[in-house]
């Protein structure tokens, strides 16, 4: 794995990708931020050595290097999910590459279902904490001591100063930003009514199928990270309607304007 990482990093450096300051991972239906990036280099995942081929059709699977808010950023448009059959090590490979390319912090986004009844469809939720219900962990197996410790601390998985800045920007821009606990499940099916009740009881505010593996890898490497969910549906177990994936993607697209504004300002003003 370390050898592959080094080869990928050497390849990207040889393509001129060598001084990114911020890493960005864009979730399902949330690729629009890249339209704000002044692109220097764009590479399809399938030309990057050791990057798994992206499968989900609405994920573009592109690595974009360019300028946003006066900073050099490295953005991943399209991420890997465990339900697609990738290993956890494959899923976190891109964030490890970002770290080795020198990014100072990593921002992640995702689409999630709102479990907290006070959180409305179409609003955003800043992750304050998470619960990992994925059936596997990216740090399972021999520890890569060059990357981080065997038993990484998770007492503050989302960087407090990044989160403070995000809240400040949301307030100034009057963006509806909730804050809460994200639970990551494997999927790909959505949850049953009993499962939504269970997730609420154990303390989750929103549920999705991603992000936590990457956040674990970031914490392992000591890379500050922050994550924002776009809440695409309301998961009320007593009034549950069949979920329409097209509707989820459409809602993600509408709320994305706010996510884009938030991240753009953050990159311009932080660090
Ligand atoms: N459950 C899991 N993942 C999701 C949901 C949901 O309700 N909505 C968007 N992603």
Short mmCIF file of C-alpha atoms and ligand atoms in Angstrom, two decimals:
data_model
loop_
_atom_site.label_atom_id
_atom_site.label_comp_id
_atom_site.label_asym_id
_atom_site.label_seq_id
_atom_site.Cartn_x
_atom_site.Cartn_y
_atom_site.Cartn_z
CA UNK A 1 0.00 0.00 0.00
CA UNK A 2 2.78 2.48 0.89
CA UNK A 3 4.52 1.62 -2.38
CA UNK A 4 1.32 2.25 -4.35
CA UNK A 5 0.77 5.52 -2.49
CA UNK A 6 4.26 6.70 -3.35
CA UNK A 7 3.83 5.73 -7.01
CA UNK A 8 0.53 7.61 -7.26
CA UNK A 9 2.00 10.68 -5.56
CA UNK A 10 5.04 10.59 -7.89
CA UNK A 11 2.73 10.30 -10.92
CA UNK A 12 0.62 13.28 -9.84
CA UNK A 13 3.70 15.37 -9.07
CA UNK A 14 5.05 14.55 -12.53
CA UNK A 15 1.78 15.96 -13.93
CA UNK A 16 2.39 19.26 -12.13
CA UNK A 17 0.14 18.59 -9.14
CA UNK A 18 2.55 19.49 -6.39
CA UNK A 19 1.46 22.32 -4.14
CA UNK A 20 -2.18 21.83 -3.21
CA UNK A 21 -3.14 23.52 0.06
CA UNK A 22 -6.68 22.18 0.52
CA UNK A 23 -8.26 18.81 -0.30
CA UNK A 24 -11.97 18.58 -1.12
CA UNK A 25 -14.09 15.42 -1.48
CA UNK A 26 -17.45 15.97 -3.15
CA UNK A 27 -20.38 13.66 -2.47
CA UNK A 28 -23.31 12.32 -4.49
CA UNK A 29 -24.86 14.99 -6.70
CA UNK A 30 -22.50 17.57 -5.23
CA UNK A 31 -19.95 18.12 -7.95
CA UNK A 32 -20.92 21.69 -8.77
CA UNK A 33 -18.21 23.30 -6.64
CA UNK A 34 -15.72 22.36 -9.32
CA UNK A 35 -17.30 24.90 -11.68
CA UNK A 36 -15.85 27.56 -9.33
CA UNK A 37 -12.35 26.13 -9.60
CA UNK A 38 -9.95 27.67 -12.08
CA UNK A 39 -8.74 24.34 -13.42
CA UNK A 40 -5.02 23.80 -13.86
CA UNK A 41 -5.18 20.04 -14.35
CA UNK A 42 -8.03 17.57 -14.61
CA UNK A 43 -7.49 13.81 -14.53
CA UNK A 44 -10.03 11.05 -14.86
CA UNK A 45 -9.63 8.47 -12.05
CA UNK A 46 -8.98 5.73 -14.57
CA UNK A 47 -5.71 7.31 -15.73
CA UNK A 48 -4.31 7.67 -12.20
CA UNK A 49 -2.24 4.66 -11.12
CA UNK A 50 -3.79 2.65 -8.25
CA UNK A 51 -7.02 4.69 -8.21
CA UNK A 52 -9.96 2.27 -8.38
CA UNK A 53 -12.29 2.80 -11.34
CA UNK A 54 -15.41 4.77 -10.34
CA UNK A 55 -18.63 2.83 -10.85
CA UNK A 56 -21.67 4.84 -9.73
CA UNK A 57 -22.91 6.49 -12.89
CA UNK A 58 -23.70 9.94 -11.46
CA UNK A 59 -20.19 10.18 -10.09
CA UNK A 60 -17.85 11.70 -12.59
CA UNK A 61 -14.72 10.23 -11.06
CA UNK A 62 -12.34 13.09 -11.71
CA UNK A 63 -9.47 14.62 -9.81
CA UNK A 64 -9.34 18.36 -10.29
CA UNK A 65 -6.38 20.52 -9.42
CA UNK A 66 -6.79 24.25 -9.59
CA UNK A 67 -7.36 27.54 -7.86
CA UNK A 68 -10.30 28.42 -5.64
CA UNK A 69 -10.49 31.59 -3.56
CA UNK A 70 -6.82 32.27 -4.26
CA UNK A 71 -5.71 28.85 -2.94
CA UNK A 72 -4.49 25.75 -4.71
CA UNK A 73 -7.04 22.98 -4.19
CA UNK A 74 -7.23 19.32 -5.06
CA UNK A 75 -10.83 18.22 -5.49
CA UNK A 76 -12.19 14.72 -5.90
CA UNK A 77 -15.41 14.73 -7.89
CA UNK A 78 -16.95 11.38 -7.07
CA UNK A 79 -16.00 9.15 -4.18
CA UNK A 80 -15.79 5.42 -3.58
CA UNK A 81 -18.40 3.69 -1.41
CA UNK A 82 -18.12 0.40 0.46
CA UNK A 83 -21.47 -0.77 -1.00
CA UNK A 84 -19.92 -0.61 -4.47
CA UNK A 85 -17.59 -3.42 -3.47
CA UNK A 86 -14.40 -1.45 -2.83
CA UNK A 87 -12.25 -2.27 0.15
CA UNK A 88 -11.91 0.33 2.90
CA UNK A 89 -8.27 0.73 1.91
CA UNK A 90 -9.34 1.65 -1.62
CA UNK A 91 -11.95 4.07 -0.30
CA UNK A 92 -9.43 6.08 1.73
CA UNK A 93 -6.59 5.86 -0.81
CA UNK A 94 -7.38 9.30 -2.37
CA UNK A 95 -7.33 11.16 0.98
CA UNK A 96 -4.01 9.53 1.82
CA UNK A 97 -2.69 10.72 -1.54
CA UNK A 98 -3.93 14.24 -0.76
CA UNK A 99 -2.10 14.25 2.54
CA UNK A 100 1.12 13.08 0.89
CA UNK A 101 0.74 15.86 -1.67
CA UNK A 102 0.81 18.31 1.21
CA UNK A 103 -2.77 19.52 1.75
CA UNK A 104 -3.19 21.30 5.09
CA UNK A 105 -6.79 20.29 5.61
CA UNK A 106 -9.55 18.26 3.94
CA UNK A 107 -13.21 19.18 3.43
CA UNK A 108 -15.79 16.50 2.72
CA UNK A 109 -19.41 16.66 1.60
CA UNK A 110 -22.16 14.08 1.33
CA UNK A 111 -25.87 13.60 0.80
CA UNK A 112 -27.66 12.32 3.90
CA UNK A 113 -31.11 11.63 5.27
CA UNK A 114 -32.34 13.79 8.18
CA UNK A 115 -33.27 11.74 11.25
CA UNK A 116 -33.56 14.65 13.66
CA UNK A 117 -37.12 15.96 13.08
CA UNK A 118 -35.92 19.56 13.53
CA UNK A 119 -33.63 19.25 10.51
CA UNK A 120 -35.32 19.94 7.21
CA UNK A 121 -34.82 18.54 3.75
CA UNK A 122 -32.72 20.93 1.65
CA UNK A 123 -30.77 22.33 4.59
CA UNK A 124 -27.15 21.58 5.49
CA UNK A 125 -25.69 19.83 8.53
CA UNK A 126 -22.16 20.40 9.78
CA UNK A 127 -20.76 17.19 11.26
CA UNK A 128 -19.86 17.69 14.90
CA UNK A 129 -19.31 13.98 15.51
CA UNK A 130 -20.13 10.59 13.99
CA UNK A 131 -21.11 7.00 14.68
CA UNK A 132 -19.42 4.37 12.54
CA UNK A 133 -21.78 1.52 11.62
CA UNK A 134 -19.83 0.53 8.52
CA UNK A 135 -18.93 -3.16 8.77
CA UNK A 136 -15.23 -2.54 8.25
CA UNK A 137 -12.53 -0.03 9.11
CA UNK A 138 -9.81 1.46 6.85
CA UNK A 139 -7.23 1.00 9.62
CA UNK A 140 -7.85 -2.74 9.99
CA UNK A 141 -4.71 -4.79 9.38
CA UNK A 142 -1.07 -3.94 9.97
CA UNK A 143 -0.64 -0.29 10.92
CA UNK A 144 1.22 1.98 8.52
CA UNK A 145 3.44 3.71 11.07
CA UNK A 146 4.59 6.23 8.46
CA UNK A 147 1.01 7.47 8.20
CA UNK A 148 -0.10 7.48 11.82
CA UNK A 149 -0.48 5.61 15.12
CA UNK A 150 -2.06 2.19 15.71
CA UNK A 151 -4.76 3.61 17.97
CA UNK A 152 -5.66 7.08 16.71
CA UNK A 153 -7.53 9.43 19.00
CA UNK A 154 -11.09 10.28 17.94
CA UNK A 155 -12.10 12.69 20.70
CA UNK A 156 -12.51 15.52 18.18
CA UNK A 157 -12.76 13.92 14.73
CA UNK A 158 -13.90 17.17 13.09
CA UNK A 159 -11.46 20.04 13.54
CA UNK A 160 -12.96 22.52 16.06
CA UNK A 161 -11.40 25.60 14.51
CA UNK A 162 -12.50 24.63 10.98
CA UNK A 163 -16.00 24.03 12.32
CA UNK A 164 -16.03 27.38 14.14
CA UNK A 165 -15.07 29.14 10.92
CA UNK A 166 -17.74 27.27 8.92
CA UNK A 167 -20.43 28.32 11.42
CA UNK A 168 -19.24 31.91 11.30
CA UNK A 169 -19.46 31.97 7.49
CA UNK A 170 -22.92 30.33 7.49
CA UNK A 171 -24.17 32.97 9.92
CA UNK A 172 -22.77 35.83 7.86
CA UNK A 173 -24.26 34.41 4.67
CA UNK A 174 -27.56 33.45 6.34
CA UNK A 175 -27.17 29.83 5.29
CA UNK A 176 -29.37 27.29 7.12
CA UNK A 177 -26.68 25.18 8.79
CA UNK A 178 -27.59 22.55 11.39
CA UNK A 179 -24.95 20.83 13.46
CA UNK A 180 -25.08 17.23 14.55
CA UNK A 181 -24.06 13.59 14.54
CA UNK A 182 -23.74 11.66 11.28
CA UNK A 183 -24.12 7.90 11.27
CA UNK A 184 -22.45 6.01 8.44
CA UNK A 185 -24.11 2.79 7.30
CA UNK A 186 -23.11 0.43 4.52
CA UNK A 187 -26.19 0.69 2.29
CA UNK A 188 -26.98 0.50 -0.55
CA UNK A 189 -30.56 0.02 0.57
CA UNK A 190 -32.16 2.82 2.50
CA UNK A 191 -33.29 2.19 6.06
CA UNK A 192 -36.41 0.54 7.39
CA UNK A 193 -38.68 2.41 9.80
CA UNK A 194 -37.29 0.36 12.68
CA UNK A 195 -33.74 1.20 11.61
CA UNK A 196 -34.47 4.95 11.51
CA UNK A 197 -35.91 4.67 15.04
CA UNK A 198 -32.83 2.79 16.15
CA UNK A 199 -30.46 5.36 14.60
CA UNK A 200 -32.32 8.20 16.32
CA UNK A 201 -32.19 6.40 19.67
CA UNK A 202 -28.44 5.85 19.44
CA UNK A 203 -27.89 9.58 18.90
CA UNK A 204 -27.72 10.21 15.16
CA UNK A 205 -29.11 13.34 13.50
CA UNK A 206 -28.41 12.28 9.91
CA UNK A 207 -27.62 9.04 8.08
CA UNK A 208 -25.56 8.36 5.00
CA UNK A 209 -23.34 5.78 3.35
CA UNK A 210 -19.96 7.50 3.21
CA UNK A 211 -17.53 10.01 4.74
CA UNK A 212 -16.65 8.24 8.01
CA UNK A 213 -13.94 6.00 6.46
CA UNK A 214 -12.20 9.08 5.01
CA UNK A 215 -12.56 10.95 8.32
CA UNK A 216 -10.97 8.02 10.17
CA UNK A 217 -8.06 8.06 7.69
CA UNK A 218 -7.67 11.85 8.13
CA UNK A 219 -7.57 11.51 11.91
CA UNK A 220 -5.07 8.67 11.63
CA UNK A 221 -2.77 10.95 9.61
CA UNK A 222 -3.40 13.99 11.79
CA UNK A 223 -4.97 15.94 8.93
CA UNK A 224 -7.62 18.41 10.14
CA UNK A 225 -10.93 17.79 8.42
CA UNK A 226 -14.49 19.06 8.33
CA UNK A 227 -17.60 17.58 6.71
CA UNK A 228 -20.98 18.91 5.66
CA UNK A 229 -24.08 16.89 4.82
CA UNK A 230 -26.72 18.08 2.40
CA UNK A 231 -29.96 16.76 3.88
CA UNK A 232 -31.87 15.30 0.98
CA UNK A 233 -34.81 13.58 2.66
CA UNK A 234 -36.61 13.49 6.00
CA UNK A 235 -36.62 10.09 7.66
CA UNK A 236 -39.69 10.14 9.86
CA UNK A 237 -40.38 6.51 10.79
CA UNK A 238 -44.02 7.26 11.63
CA UNK A 239 -44.68 8.80 8.25
CA UNK A 240 -42.21 7.15 5.92
CA UNK A 241 -42.73 7.47 2.20
CA UNK A 242 -40.81 5.47 -0.38
CA UNK A 243 -37.55 7.22 -1.17
CA UNK A 244 -37.04 8.42 -4.69
CA UNK A 245 -33.32 8.47 -5.57
CA UNK A 246 -33.98 10.97 -8.35
CA UNK A 247 -35.64 13.27 -5.78
CA UNK A 248 -32.62 12.87 -3.46
CA UNK A 249 -30.24 13.87 -6.23
CA UNK A 250 -32.47 16.80 -7.23
CA UNK A 251 -32.63 18.08 -3.63
CA UNK A 252 -28.87 17.71 -3.35
CA UNK A 253 -28.52 19.81 -6.51
CA UNK A 254 -30.75 22.59 -5.12
CA UNK A 255 -29.07 22.78 -1.71
CA UNK A 256 -25.67 22.59 -3.32
CA UNK A 257 -25.67 26.33 -4.03
CA UNK A 258 -25.34 26.94 -0.27
CA UNK A 259 -22.69 24.28 0.16
CA UNK A 260 -20.67 25.76 -2.69
CA UNK A 261 -20.91 29.30 -1.28
CA UNK A 262 -19.84 28.05 2.14
CA UNK A 263 -16.86 26.03 0.96
CA UNK A 264 -15.69 28.72 -1.45
CA UNK A 265 -15.60 31.33 1.32
CA UNK A 266 -13.95 28.89 3.73
CA UNK A 267 -11.12 28.05 1.35
CA UNK A 268 -10.58 31.75 0.59
CA UNK A 269 -10.40 32.81 4.24
CA UNK A 270 -9.06 29.88 6.25
CA UNK A 271 -5.44 28.82 6.62
N1 LIG B 1 -30.26 6.91 4.31
C1 LIG B 1 -29.01 6.63 3.94
N2 LIG B 1 -28.35 7.35 3.08
C2 LIG B 1 -28.94 8.44 2.55
C3 LIG B 1 -30.23 8.78 2.91
C4 LIG B 1 -30.93 7.98 3.84
O1 LIG B 1 -32.09 8.23 4.18
N3 LIG B 1 -30.54 9.91 2.21
C5 LIG B 1 -29.46 10.23 1.47
N4 LIG B 1 -28.49 9.34 1.68
#
